[in-house]
């Protein structure tokens, strides 16, 4: 594989053109108006898989967004890798905070700015390019399957169905996912834990119409006032969640594992400076790494009600709304947590308002074993390209389908991510570093190589 | 004045055409895009005043919305009435809740549906029409001055300046304002108290950009969570406002006056049914009439932050905002209350966020004497047209300039309103009853008459 770096350099312009062709499609899964874009993006992925060398690729239509599947089978006895990624992206609001058009990839200072540049178009395309290199240089020694979905950001509903219906087709030794981050540019890491998620929407109704806040204010319940009181009570002064039985299923992480986590390089001052906050604000008794790695959280993702336009309007509105997510940890069940929230929220509603709770998507947390062959092969690949062993970390993010793969396909997943926190995924000005994109391709090619030749991987 | 009713009936179509010409102009004072509409509405008022019989009318340009002034001076020794009204209206959001176009007056079941139908285009035009009748039928025995502004809903800033600069021009025995409500259609009332107001906007900033709620949630302060906690703490479990020194200047209303207020007809069940709430939610120890009449209140008029679009987006947003108003009572100073709020809000902000407080407009509360000649004349006028004496009431609403008139022009105001709570002012589907419009003209004509002839008003 001496020509790997050269191959990447020679083809880098084409690789970027291919990535940009995906990035220009505004495949926002949460908005129905983007349905045609989902299909277009899936079709483009199919073309790219075939161009990279897949023998077979198809766009599978679903009730939601299409699923792209492609494969290159070289030998039924060779190891098989299934690459999972997603082509859907988050909404781009608030638009006014973007410095470049959100769907026009723009390179500035070594970074590609675009929605999806990292999450997950940039990260998943690295696999297709690593595969292409190995195939064209006759160094591919494993079977490769690609599966790309368009509903990752909204709960992967169709993919669960697809997996259940296609267990044979999806048979693999490992599932590899590039949709996570490294500790920093010089510190490779492999994500071995993901939080789960439950997402709900609440509506609080006071009077049946907007009222004059002078004529009624003080006598009639204001739904915004009440909503704020209700959600404020969901966390206490120690930043613990107050929903009864919320923590019942949370596994206690051993002091030993917590000590290990504490060894990961983490500069709290740099962390605070990067996001410009004077203080952090996590659950009492835990560190920031633990807050996002092993503890659940409660975040209001959106809130609205009343007059939000320019200037002033005195009004006692009829309704107030919030969207909220709870990140959950291994052993917590999203449906149970969702039900606990709903029951609690309804129980704390004063009689002067009516409340409606609508659960959206959810997903289980996941813990990945660090003694499986794929993990070892990945360790070796990182040593090859970064000159150092990756650190196992737990991410606060969620990829709900990963726990689903374990359950439905009985297959473990390896989270081989090349992002950085600074990439601002889900935020305005999402970006992905060019050097991470190219070094990711290199590392993935080495990973495929070592996974195909377990004898090359010496035990650590 | 035997021909008064006949005059109104004969001319009612023209009266409505004139009103509709005002209503069709979307003179929303809080939005800069409507600046041209403000001028157009002022010009239309000038035409209507001249057409009604004013000797002189002008549109006075200001830094904000224009002020319309017109007058008919019949005799320097006759009593003088200054009619104050406003031609600006509230924003019309939420648009989807309107059953008819908000700026196209539509008559349904004896009501004119349109933004401004009552507040205050409908109510103020009644004066021009009562004046027109008296003048054309040679029964006008007082001087009449009209002053209409376009910033009532946003704090009347330009009108304060105008009043200070035109004290001689505005010299009058009483200021009459039709911008309030009656108890019900058969129970005339005169508003003798208005609450004051202070309006502020707050911004809470957490991280400097929107963050992934998985990667950061639980460690980094979420500005929506914090904003909710902060505003939730502004009122306690007794629905009292917790801002230190907030109640210091509130005058205790005597048990005697409270007993008098309790005599006003008020059906709490009908009140709750009309707005479809199971329970009211006011300060402990006071009745609903007292809540809005003599007690201050704290209302969130708007709140927003994070993702508020369709579907889901997991995000830990950078900012959250709220607009809020505090209604204040006689003896509370809006600037002082505004400063107390700001100081308190900043003091309760945790270090993990930054807060910005922006005061908007404010105004003092007002109490009107019930022994002044204008009140007595109005009592007599209501007896003439409704067959019963009006009840003095306190309204929870605010017309900040009324306290300003007292201070700057040293003149008391009479609040002669013909609205109903069901008119839904400030709300979608604002309306004004046709019979109230016409009976208002009739009552106002009688009021002008009695005020011009104090000898006709026997003491009660």
CSV table of C-alpha atoms in Angstrom, one decimal, chain A:
chain,number,residue,atom,x,y,z
A,1,UNK,CA,0.0,0.0,0.0
A,2,UNK,CA,2.9,2.4,-0.7
A,3,UNK,CA,1.0,4.2,-3.3
A,4,UNK,CA,-2.0,5.1,-1.0
A,5,UNK,CA,-0.9,8.6,-0.2
A,6,UNK,CA,0.0,9.3,-3.8
A,7,UNK,CA,-3.4,8.0,-5.0
A,8,UNK,CA,-5.2,10.3,-2.6
A,9,UNK,CA,-3.1,13.3,-3.7
A,10,UNK,CA,-3.5,12.6,-7.4
A,11,UNK,CA,-7.3,12.2,-7.1
A,12,UNK,CA,-8.1,14.8,-4.4
A,13,UNK,CA,-9.8,17.2,-6.8
A,14,UNK,CA,-12.1,14.5,-8.1
A,15,UNK,CA,-12.8,13.3,-4.5
A,16,UNK,CA,-13.9,16.8,-3.6
A,17,UNK,CA,-16.0,17.2,-6.7
A,18,UNK,CA,-17.8,14.1,-5.8
A,19,UNK,CA,-18.3,15.2,-2.2
A,20,UNK,CA,-19.5,18.6,-3.3
A,21,UNK,CA,-22.1,17.0,-5.6
A,22,UNK,CA,-23.6,15.4,-2.5
A,23,UNK,CA,-23.3,18.5,-0.4
A,24,UNK,CA,-25.1,20.7,-2.9
A,25,UNK,CA,-28.3,18.6,-2.4
A,26,UNK,CA,-30.3,20.1,0.5
A,27,UNK,CA,-31.3,16.7,1.9
A,28,UNK,CA,-33.0,17.9,5.2
A,29,UNK,CA,-34.9,14.9,6.4
A,30,UNK,CA,-37.1,16.7,9.0
A,31,UNK,CA,-38.8,18.9,6.4
A,32,UNK,CA,-41.3,17.4,4.0
A,33,UNK,CA,-40.5,20.0,1.3
A,34,UNK,CA,-37.1,18.3,0.9
A,35,UNK,CA,-38.6,14.9,-0.1
A,36,UNK,CA,-37.4,15.3,-3.8
A,37,UNK,CA,-33.9,16.2,-2.5
A,38,UNK,CA,-33.8,13.0,-0.5
A,39,UNK,CA,-34.3,10.9,-3.6
A,40,UNK,CA,-31.9,12.9,-5.6
A,41,UNK,CA,-29.2,12.5,-3.0
A,42,UNK,CA,-29.8,8.7,-2.8
A,43,UNK,CA,-29.5,8.4,-6.6
A,44,UNK,CA,-26.3,10.4,-6.5
A,45,UNK,CA,-24.9,8.0,-3.8
A,46,UNK,CA,-25.9,5.1,-6.0
A,47,UNK,CA,-23.9,6.6,-8.9
A,48,UNK,CA,-20.9,7.2,-6.7
A,49,UNK,CA,-20.9,3.6,-5.3
A,50,UNK,CA,-21.0,2.1,-8.8
A,51,UNK,CA,-18.3,4.5,-10.0
A,52,UNK,CA,-16.2,3.5,-7.0
A,53,UNK,CA,-16.4,-0.1,-8.0
A,54,UNK,CA,-19.5,-1.7,-6.5
A,55,UNK,CA,-20.8,-4.6,-8.5
A,56,UNK,CA,-24.3,-3.8,-7.5
A,57,UNK,CA,-26.1,-0.7,-6.1
A,58,UNK,CA,-29.7,0.1,-5.6
A,59,UNK,CA,-32.0,2.8,-4.3
A,60,UNK,CA,-34.6,1.2,-2.1
A,61,UNK,CA,-37.7,3.3,-1.7
A,62,UNK,CA,-39.4,3.4,1.7
A,63,UNK,CA,-42.3,5.2,3.3
A,64,UNK,CA,-39.7,7.8,4.4
A,65,UNK,CA,-36.4,8.6,2.8
A,66,UNK,CA,-34.8,6.1,0.3
A,67,UNK,CA,-32.1,3.7,1.5
A,68,UNK,CA,-29.0,3.2,-0.7
A,69,UNK,CA,-27.4,-0.2,-0.7
A,70,UNK,CA,-24.3,-1.3,-2.7
A,71,UNK,CA,-21.8,-4.1,-2.5
A,72,UNK,CA,-18.6,-5.6,-3.8
A,73,UNK,CA,-18.3,-9.3,-3.0
A,74,UNK,CA,-14.9,-10.7,-3.7
A,75,UNK,CA,-15.0,-14.0,-1.9
A,76,UNK,CA,-17.7,-15.5,0.3
A,77,UNK,CA,-15.0,-16.7,2.7
A,78,UNK,CA,-13.3,-13.4,3.1
A,79,UNK,CA,-14.2,-11.1,6.0
A,80,UNK,CA,-17.1,-8.7,5.3
A,81,UNK,CA,-17.4,-5.1,6.3
A,82,UNK,CA,-20.7,-3.2,6.2
A,83,UNK,CA,-20.3,0.6,6.0
A,84,UNK,CA,-23.2,2.5,7.4
A,85,UNK,CA,-23.7,6.2,6.8
A,86,UNK,CA,-26.4,8.7,6.3
A,87,UNK,CA,-27.0,11.3,3.6
A,88,UNK,CA,-29.6,13.3,5.4
A,89,UNK,CA,-28.7,16.5,7.1
A,90,UNK,CA,-30.0,18.8,9.9
A,91,UNK,CA,-32.0,21.9,9.1
A,92,UNK,CA,-29.9,25.0,8.6
A,93,UNK,CA,-31.7,27.6,10.7
A,94,UNK,CA,-30.8,30.1,12.0
A,95,UNK,CA,-29.9,31.1,8.4
A,96,UNK,CA,-28.5,34.6,9.3
A,97,UNK,CA,-25.7,33.0,11.2
A,98,UNK,CA,-24.2,31.3,8.2
A,99,UNK,CA,-21.1,33.0,6.7
A,100,UNK,CA,-21.4,31.1,3.4
A,101,UNK,CA,-24.5,29.6,1.7
A,102,UNK,CA,-25.4,26.5,3.7
A,103,UNK,CA,-25.6,24.2,0.6
A,104,UNK,CA,-22.8,25.7,-1.4
A,105,UNK,CA,-19.5,24.0,-0.3
A,106,UNK,CA,-16.9,26.7,0.2
A,107,UNK,CA,-13.3,26.1,1.1
A,108,UNK,CA,-11.8,28.6,3.5
A,109,UNK,CA,-8.6,28.0,5.4
A,110,UNK,CA,-8.4,24.3,4.8
A,111,UNK,CA,-12.0,23.7,5.7
A,112,UNK,CA,-15.1,22.8,3.6
A,113,UNK,CA,-18.0,24.9,4.9
A,114,UNK,CA,-21.3,23.3,4.1
A,115,UNK,CA,-24.2,21.6,5.9
A,116,UNK,CA,-23.3,17.9,5.8
A,117,UNK,CA,-19.6,18.5,5.1
A,118,UNK,CA,-18.8,16.4,8.2
A,119,UNK,CA,-22.2,15.0,9.2
A,120,UNK,CA,-22.3,12.7,7.5
A,121,UNK,CA,-21.7,13.2,3.8
A,122,UNK,CA,-18.0,14.0,4.2
A,123,UNK,CA,-17.3,11.2,6.7
A,124,UNK,CA,-19.2,8.5,4.8
A,125,UNK,CA,-17.7,9.3,1.4
A,126,UNK,CA,-14.2,8.6,2.8
A,127,UNK,CA,-15.2,4.9,2.9
A,128,UNK,CA,-16.2,4.9,-0.8
A,129,UNK,CA,-12.9,6.4,-1.7
A,130,UNK,CA,-10.8,4.1,0.5
A,131,UNK,CA,-12.7,1.2,-1.1
A,132,UNK,CA,-12.1,2.6,-4.6
A,133,UNK,CA,-8.3,2.8,-3.9
A,134,UNK,CA,-8.1,-0.8,-2.7
A,135,UNK,CA,-10.2,-2.2,-5.5
A,136,UNK,CA,-8.4,-0.3,-8.3
A,137,UNK,CA,-4.9,-1.2,-7.0
A,138,UNK,CA,-6.0,-4.9,-6.5
A,139,UNK,CA,-5.5,-4.8,-2.8
A,140,UNK,CA,-9.1,-5.3,-1.6
A,141,UNK,CA,-9.2,-8.5,0.4
A,142,UNK,CA,-12.6,-8.3,2.1
A,143,UNK,CA,-16.2,-8.0,1.0
A,144,UNK,CA,-17.6,-4.5,1.3
A,145,UNK,CA,-21.3,-3.5,1.7
A,146,UNK,CA,-22.5,0.0,1.8
A,147,UNK,CA,-25.8,1.1,3.4
A,148,UNK,CA,-26.7,4.8,3.4
A,149,UNK,CA,-30.0,6.1,4.9
A,150,UNK,CA,-31.8,9.4,4.8
A,151,UNK,CA,-33.5,9.4,8.2
A,152,UNK,CA,-30.6,9.3,10.7
A,153,UNK,CA,-31.4,12.8,12.0
A,154,UNK,CA,-35.1,11.9,12.5
A,155,UNK,CA,-34.9,8.5,14.0
A,156,UNK,CA,-34.1,6.0,11.2
A,157,UNK,CA,-37.6,4.5,11.2
A,158,UNK,CA,-37.4,3.1,7.7
A,159,UNK,CA,-33.9,1.6,8.3
A,160,UNK,CA,-35.2,-0.5,11.2
A,161,UNK,CA,-37.8,-2.0,8.8
A,162,UNK,CA,-35.1,-2.5,6.1
A,163,UNK,CA,-32.7,-4.2,8.5
A,164,UNK,CA,-35.4,-6.6,9.7
A,165,UNK,CA,-36.4,-7.5,6.2
A,166,UNK,CA,-32.9,-7.9,4.8
A,167,UNK,CA,-30.9,-9.8,7.5
A,168,UNK,CA,-29.2,-12.0,5.0
A,169,UNK,CA,-28.2,-9.3,2.6
A,170,UNK,CA,-26.8,-7.3,5.4
A,171,UNK,CA,-24.8,-10.2,6.9
A,172,UNK,CA,-21.4,-8.9,7.9
A,173,UNK,CA,-18.6,-9.3,10.4
A,174,UNK,CA,-18.7,-5.8,11.5
A,175,UNK,CA,-20.5,-2.5,10.8
A,176,UNK,CA,-18.3,0.5,10.4
A,177,UNK,CA,-19.6,4.0,10.9
A,178,UNK,CA,-17.8,7.3,10.5
A,179,UNK,CA,-20.1,9.7,12.1
A,180,UNK,CA,-18.2,10.7,15.3
A,181,UNK,CA,-15.3,12.9,16.4
A,182,UNK,CA,-11.7,12.6,17.4
A,183,UNK,CA,-10.4,14.2,20.6
A,184,UNK,CA,-8.3,16.6,18.6
A,185,UNK,CA,-6.4,16.6,15.3
A,186,UNK,CA,-3.4,14.9,16.8
A,187,UNK,CA,-5.2,12.6,19.1
A,188,UNK,CA,-7.0,9.8,17.3
A,189,UNK,CA,-9.8,8.2,19.3
A,190,UNK,CA,-12.4,5.6,18.7
A,191,UNK,CA,-15.9,6.1,20.1
A,192,UNK,CA,-16.9,3.2,22.2
A,193,UNK,CA,-20.0,4.6,23.8
A,194,UNK,CA,-23.0,6.7,22.5
A,195,UNK,CA,-25.9,8.1,24.4
A,196,UNK,CA,-29.4,7.3,23.5
A,197,UNK,CA,-32.1,9.9,22.9
A,198,UNK,CA,-35.7,10.7,23.3
A,199,UNK,CA,-37.3,13.7,21.7
A,200,UNK,CA,-40.7,15.2,22.5
A,201,UNK,CA,-42.8,18.3,21.8
A,202,UNK,CA,-45.1,19.9,24.3
A,203,UNK,CA,-47.9,22.4,23.9
A,204,UNK,CA,-49.4,24.4,26.7
A,205,UNK,CA,-52.8,26.1,26.2
A,206,UNK,CA,-54.1,28.8,28.4
A,207,UNK,CA,-57.1,30.8,27.2
A,208,UNK,CA,-58.7,29.7,23.9
A,209,UNK,CA,-57.5,32.9,22.2
A,210,UNK,CA,-54.8,35.5,22.5
A,211,UNK,CA,-55.9,38.0,25.2
A,212,UNK,CA,-55.1,41.6,26.0
A,213,UNK,CA,-52.4,41.3,28.7
A,214,UNK,CA,-53.7,44.4,30.4
A,215,UNK,CA,-57.4,43.4,30.6
A,216,UNK,CA,-56.6,39.8,31.6
A,217,UNK,CA,-53.0,39.7,32.8
A,218,UNK,CA,-52.8,38.8,36.5
A,219,UNK,CA,-56.1,36.9,36.5
A,220,UNK,CA,-55.7,34.4,33.7
A,221,UNK,CA,-52.9,31.9,33.4
A,222,UNK,CA,-50.3,32.9,30.8
A,223,UNK,CA,-49.2,29.6,29.0
A,224,UNK,CA,-45.6,30.9,28.4
A,225,UNK,CA,-45.3,31.7,32.2
A,226,UNK,CA,-46.6,28.3,33.0
A,227,UNK,CA,-44.5,26.4,30.4
A,228,UNK,CA,-41.4,28.1,31.8
A,229,UNK,CA,-42.3,27.1,35.3
A,230,UNK,CA,-43.0,23.5,34.2
A,231,UNK,CA,-39.8,23.0,32.2
A,232,UNK,CA,-37.8,24.8,34.8
A,233,UNK,CA,-38.9,22.3,37.4
A,234,UNK,CA,-37.6,19.4,35.3
A,235,UNK,CA,-34.1,20.0,36.6
A,236,UNK,CA,-33.1,20.8,40.1
A,237,UNK,CA,-30.4,23.0,41.6
A,238,UNK,CA,-27.9,20.2,41.2
A,239,UNK,CA,-28.8,19.9,37.5
A,240,UNK,CA,-30.4,16.5,38.1
A,241,UNK,CA,-33.5,15.6,36.3
A,242,UNK,CA,-36.5,15.5,38.6
A,243,UNK,CA,-38.8,13.1,36.7
A,244,UNK,CA,-39.7,10.3,39.1
A,245,UNK,CA,-37.9,7.1,38.3
A,246,UNK,CA,-35.8,8.8,35.6
A,247,UNK,CA,-32.5,7.4,37.0
A,248,UNK,CA,-33.8,4.0,38.0
A,249,UNK,CA,-32.1,2.1,35.1
A,250,UNK,CA,-28.9,4.2,34.8
A,251,UNK,CA,-26.0,1.8,35.4
A,252,UNK,CA,-23.4,3.1,37.9
A,253,UNK,CA,-20.1,3.4,36.1
A,254,UNK,CA,-17.2,2.0,38.2
A,255,UNK,CA,-14.7,4.3,39.8
A,256,UNK,CA,-12.1,2.4,37.7
A,257,UNK,CA,-13.7,3.3,34.4
A,258,UNK,CA,-14.2,6.9,35.6
A,259,UNK,CA,-10.5,7.1,36.4
A,260,UNK,CA,-9.7,5.8,32.9
A,261,UNK,CA,-12.0,8.4,31.3
A,262,UNK,CA,-10.3,11.1,33.3
A,263,UNK,CA,-7.1,10.3,31.6
A,264,UNK,CA,-8.3,11.5,28.2
A,265,UNK,CA,-6.7,14.8,27.4
A,266,UNK,CA,-9.2,17.5,28.2
A,267,UNK,CA,-8.4,21.2,28.7
A,268,UNK,CA,-11.4,22.7,30.4
A,269,UNK,CA,-10.3,26.2,29.8
A,270,UNK,CA,-9.8,25.6,26.1
A,271,UNK,CA,-13.2,24.0,26.0
A,272,UNK,CA,-14.9,27.0,27.7
A,273,UNK,CA,-12.9,29.5,25.5
A,274,UNK,CA,-14.0,27.7,22.3
A,275,UNK,CA,-17.6,28.2,23.1
A,276,UNK,CA,-17.1,31.5,25.0
A,277,UNK,CA,-18.7,30.6,28.3
A,278,UNK,CA,-17.4,31.6,31.7
A,279,UNK,CA,-18.6,28.5,33.5
A,280,UNK,CA,-19.9,25.1,32.6
A,281,UNK,CA,-23.2,23.9,34.0
A,282,UNK,CA,-23.4,20.2,34.5
A,283,UNK,CA,-24.8,17.7,37.1
A,284,UNK,CA,-23.2,18.0,40.5
A,285,UNK,CA,-20.6,15.4,41.2
A,286,UNK,CA,-19.5,14.6,37.7
A,287,UNK,CA,-16.9,16.0,35.3
A,288,UNK,CA,-17.7,17.6,31.9
A,289,UNK,CA,-16.4,14.4,30.1
A,290,UNK,CA,-18.7,12.4,32.3
A,291,UNK,CA,-21.6,14.8,31.8
A,292,UNK,CA,-21.7,14.1,28.1
A,293,UNK,CA,-20.3,10.5,28.2
A,294,UNK,CA,-22.1,8.7,31.0
A,295,UNK,CA,-24.9,10.9,32.3
A,296,UNK,CA,-28.3,11.7,30.9
A,297,UNK,CA,-29.2,15.3,30.0
A,298,UNK,CA,-32.3,17.4,29.5
A,299,UNK,CA,-32.2,20.1,26.8
A,300,UNK,CA,-34.8,22.4,25.4
A,301,UNK,CA,-34.1,22.4,21.7
A,302,UNK,CA,-36.7,25.0,20.9
A,303,UNK,CA,-39.3,27.1,22.5
A,304,UNK,CA,-41.8,29.5,21.1
A,305,UNK,CA,-45.0,31.4,21.9
A,306,UNK,CA,-46.7,34.8,21.8
A,307,UNK,CA,-45.3,37.7,19.9
A,308,UNK,CA,-41.7,37.2,18.6
A,309,UNK,CA,-41.6,39.9,15.9
A,310,UNK,CA,-40.0,43.3,15.8
A,311,UNK,CA,-40.8,45.8,18.6
A,312,UNK,CA,-43.4,45.2,21.2
A,313,UNK,CA,-46.9,43.7,21.4
A,314,UNK,CA,-48.6,43.3,24.8
A,315,UNK,CA,-50.4,40.0,24.6
A,316,UNK,CA,-51.4,37.1,26.9
A,317,UNK,CA,-51.0,34.4,24.3
A,318,UNK,CA,-53.2,31.3,24.0
A,319,UNK,CA,-50.4,28.8,23.5
A,320,UNK,CA,-46.8,28.1,24.1
A,321,UNK,CA,-44.6,25.3,22.8
A,322,UNK,CA,-41.3,23.6,23.3
A,323,UNK,CA,-39.3,20.9,21.7
A,324,UNK,CA,-37.0,19.0,24.0
A,325,UNK,CA,-34.6,16.1,24.0
A,326,UNK,CA,-33.3,13.9,26.7
A,327,UNK,CA,-30.0,12.1,26.1
A,328,UNK,CA,-30.0,8.7,27.8
A,329,UNK,CA,-27.3,6.3,28.8
A,330,UNK,CA,-26.8,2.5,28.5
A,331,UNK,CA,-29.7,0.5,30.0
A,332,UNK,CA,-32.2,3.4,29.9
A,333,UNK,CA,-35.1,2.6,27.5
A,334,UNK,CA,-36.1,5.5,25.3
A,335,UNK,CA,-39.8,4.6,25.2
A,336,UNK,CA,-39.9,4.2,29.0
A,337,UNK,CA,-38.2,7.5,29.5
A,338,UNK,CA,-40.6,9.1,27.0
A,339,UNK,CA,-43.5,7.7,28.9
A,340,UNK,CA,-42.1,8.8,32.3
A,341,UNK,CA,-41.7,12.4,30.9
A,342,UNK,CA,-45.2,12.5,29.5
A,343,UNK,CA,-46.8,11.2,32.8
A,344,UNK,CA,-44.7,13.6,34.9
A,345,UNK,CA,-45.3,16.6,32.6
A,346,UNK,CA,-49.1,16.0,32.6
A,347,UNK,CA,-49.0,15.5,36.4
A,348,UNK,CA,-47.3,18.9,37.1
A,349,UNK,CA,-49.6,20.9,34.8
A,350,UNK,CA,-51.8,23.3,36.9
A,351,UNK,CA,-55.5,23.2,36.2
A,352,UNK,CA,-55.4,26.6,34.6
A,353,UNK,CA,-53.8,25.2,31.5
A,354,UNK,CA,-54.2,22.2,29.2
A,355,UNK,CA,-51.1,20.3,28.1
A,356,UNK,CA,-50.3,18.1,25.1
A,357,UNK,CA,-47.2,15.9,24.9
A,358,UNK,CA,-46.1,14.5,21.5
A,359,UNK,CA,-43.2,12.0,21.5
A,360,UNK,CA,-41.0,12.1,18.5
A,361,UNK,CA,-38.2,9.7,17.8
A,362,UNK,CA,-35.9,8.0,20.2
A,363,UNK,CA,-33.1,5.5,20.4
A,364,UNK,CA,-31.0,3.4,22.8
A,365,UNK,CA,-27.6,4.1,24.0
A,366,UNK,CA,-24.7,1.9,22.8
A,367,UNK,CA,-21.5,0.6,24.2
A,368,UNK,CA,-19.0,-1.0,21.8
A,369,UNK,CA,-16.5,-3.7,23.0
A,370,UNK,CA,-12.8,-2.8,22.7
A,371,UNK,CA,-11.6,-6.4,22.4
A,372,UNK,CA,-13.3,-7.2,19.1
A,373,UNK,CA,-11.1,-7.8,16.0
A,374,UNK,CA,-12.4,-4.7,14.2
A,375,UNK,CA,-11.4,-2.5,17.2
A,376,UNK,CA,-7.9,-4.0,17.1
A,377,UNK,CA,-7.7,-3.5,13.4
A,378,UNK,CA,-8.7,0.1,13.7
A,379,UNK,CA,-6.2,0.7,16.5
A,380,UNK,CA,-3.5,-0.6,14.2
A,381,UNK,CA,-4.7,1.6,11.3
A,382,UNK,CA,-4.5,4.7,13.5
A,383,UNK,CA,-1.0,3.8,14.6
A,384,UNK,CA,-0.1,3.5,11.0
A,385,UNK,CA,-1.4,6.9,9.9
A,386,UNK,CA,-1.2,9.0,13.1
A,387,UNK,CA,1.8,7.3,14.8
A,388,UNK,CA,-0.2,6.7,17.9
A,389,UNK,CA,-2.8,4.4,19.4
A,390,UNK,CA,-6.3,5.8,19.5
A,391,UNK,CA,-8.0,6.5,22.8
A,392,UNK,CA,-11.3,4.9,23.5
A,393,UNK,CA,-13.9,7.6,24.3
A,394,UNK,CA,-17.6,7.9,25.0
A,395,UNK,CA,-19.5,10.4,23.0
A,396,UNK,CA,-22.5,12.3,24.2
A,397,UNK,CA,-24.1,12.1,20.8
A,398,UNK,CA,-26.6,9.5,19.6
A,399,UNK,CA,-26.9,7.3,16.6
A,400,UNK,CA,-30.0,5.3,17.6
A,401,UNK,CA,-29.7,2.8,14.8
A,402,UNK,CA,-26.4,1.5,16.2
A,403,UNK,CA,-28.2,-0.2,19.1
A,404,UNK,CA,-30.7,-1.4,16.5
A,405,UNK,CA,-28.0,-3.1,14.5
A,406,UNK,CA,-26.9,-5.0,17.6
A,407,UNK,CA,-30.4,-6.1,18.3
A,408,UNK,CA,-31.7,-6.8,14.7
A,409,UNK,CA,-28.5,-7.9,12.9
A,410,UNK,CA,-26.7,-9.2,16.0
A,411,UNK,CA,-23.6,-7.3,14.8
A,412,UNK,CA,-21.4,-4.9,16.6
A,413,UNK,CA,-20.5,-1.5,15.2
A,414,UNK,CA,-17.1,0.2,15.1
A,415,UNK,CA,-17.3,4.0,15.4
A,416,UNK,CA,-14.4,5.3,13.3
A,417,UNK,CA,-14.9,9.1,13.3
A,418,UNK,CA,-12.6,11.8,12.0
A,419,UNK,CA,-14.6,14.9,12.9
A,420,UNK,CA,-13.7,17.6,15.4
A,421,UNK,CA,-15.9,19.4,17.9
A,422,UNK,CA,-14.9,22.6,16.0
A,423,UNK,CA,-16.7,21.3,12.9
A,424,UNK,CA,-19.9,22.6,14.4
A,425,UNK,CA,-22.1,19.8,13.1
A,426,UNK,CA,-25.9,20.6,13.5
A,427,UNK,CA,-24.9,24.3,13.8
A,428,UNK,CA,-24.5,27.2,11.4
A,429,UNK,CA,-21.2,27.1,9.5
A,430,UNK,CA,-20.7,23.3,9.8
A,431,UNK,CA,-17.4,22.4,8.3
A,432,UNK,CA,-14.9,19.5,7.8
A,433,UNK,CA,-11.2,19.8,7.6
A,434,UNK,CA,-9.7,18.8,4.2
A,435,UNK,CA,-6.7,17.1,6.0
A,436,UNK,CA,-9.2,15.1,8.1
A,437,UNK,CA,-11.1,14.0,4.9
A,438,UNK,CA,-7.9,12.8,3.2
A,439,UNK,CA,-6.3,11.3,6.3
A,440,UNK,CA,-9.6,9.6,7.0
A,441,UNK,CA,-9.5,7.9,3.6
A,442,UNK,CA,-6.0,6.8,4.3
A,443,UNK,CA,-6.8,5.4,7.8
A,444,UNK,CA,-9.9,3.7,6.5
A,445,UNK,CA,-8.0,2.0,3.7
A,446,UNK,CA,-5.5,0.7,6.3
A,447,UNK,CA,-8.3,-0.4,8.5
A,448,UNK,CA,-9.9,-2.4,5.7
A,449,UNK,CA,-6.5,-3.9,5.0
A,450,UNK,CA,-5.8,-4.9,8.7
A,451,UNK,CA,-9.3,-6.2,9.1
A,452,UNK,CA,-8.8,-8.4,6.1
A,453,UNK,CA,-5.5,-9.8,7.5
A,454,UNK,CA,-6.0,-10.4,11.2
A,455,UNK,CA,-2.5,-12.0,11.3
A,456,UNK,CA,-1.0,-8.6,10.7
A,457,UNK,CA,-2.7,-7.2,13.8
A,458,UNK,CA,-0.5,-8.1,16.8
A,459,UNK,CA,-2.3,-8.1,20.1
A,460,UNK,CA,-1.6,-5.2,22.4
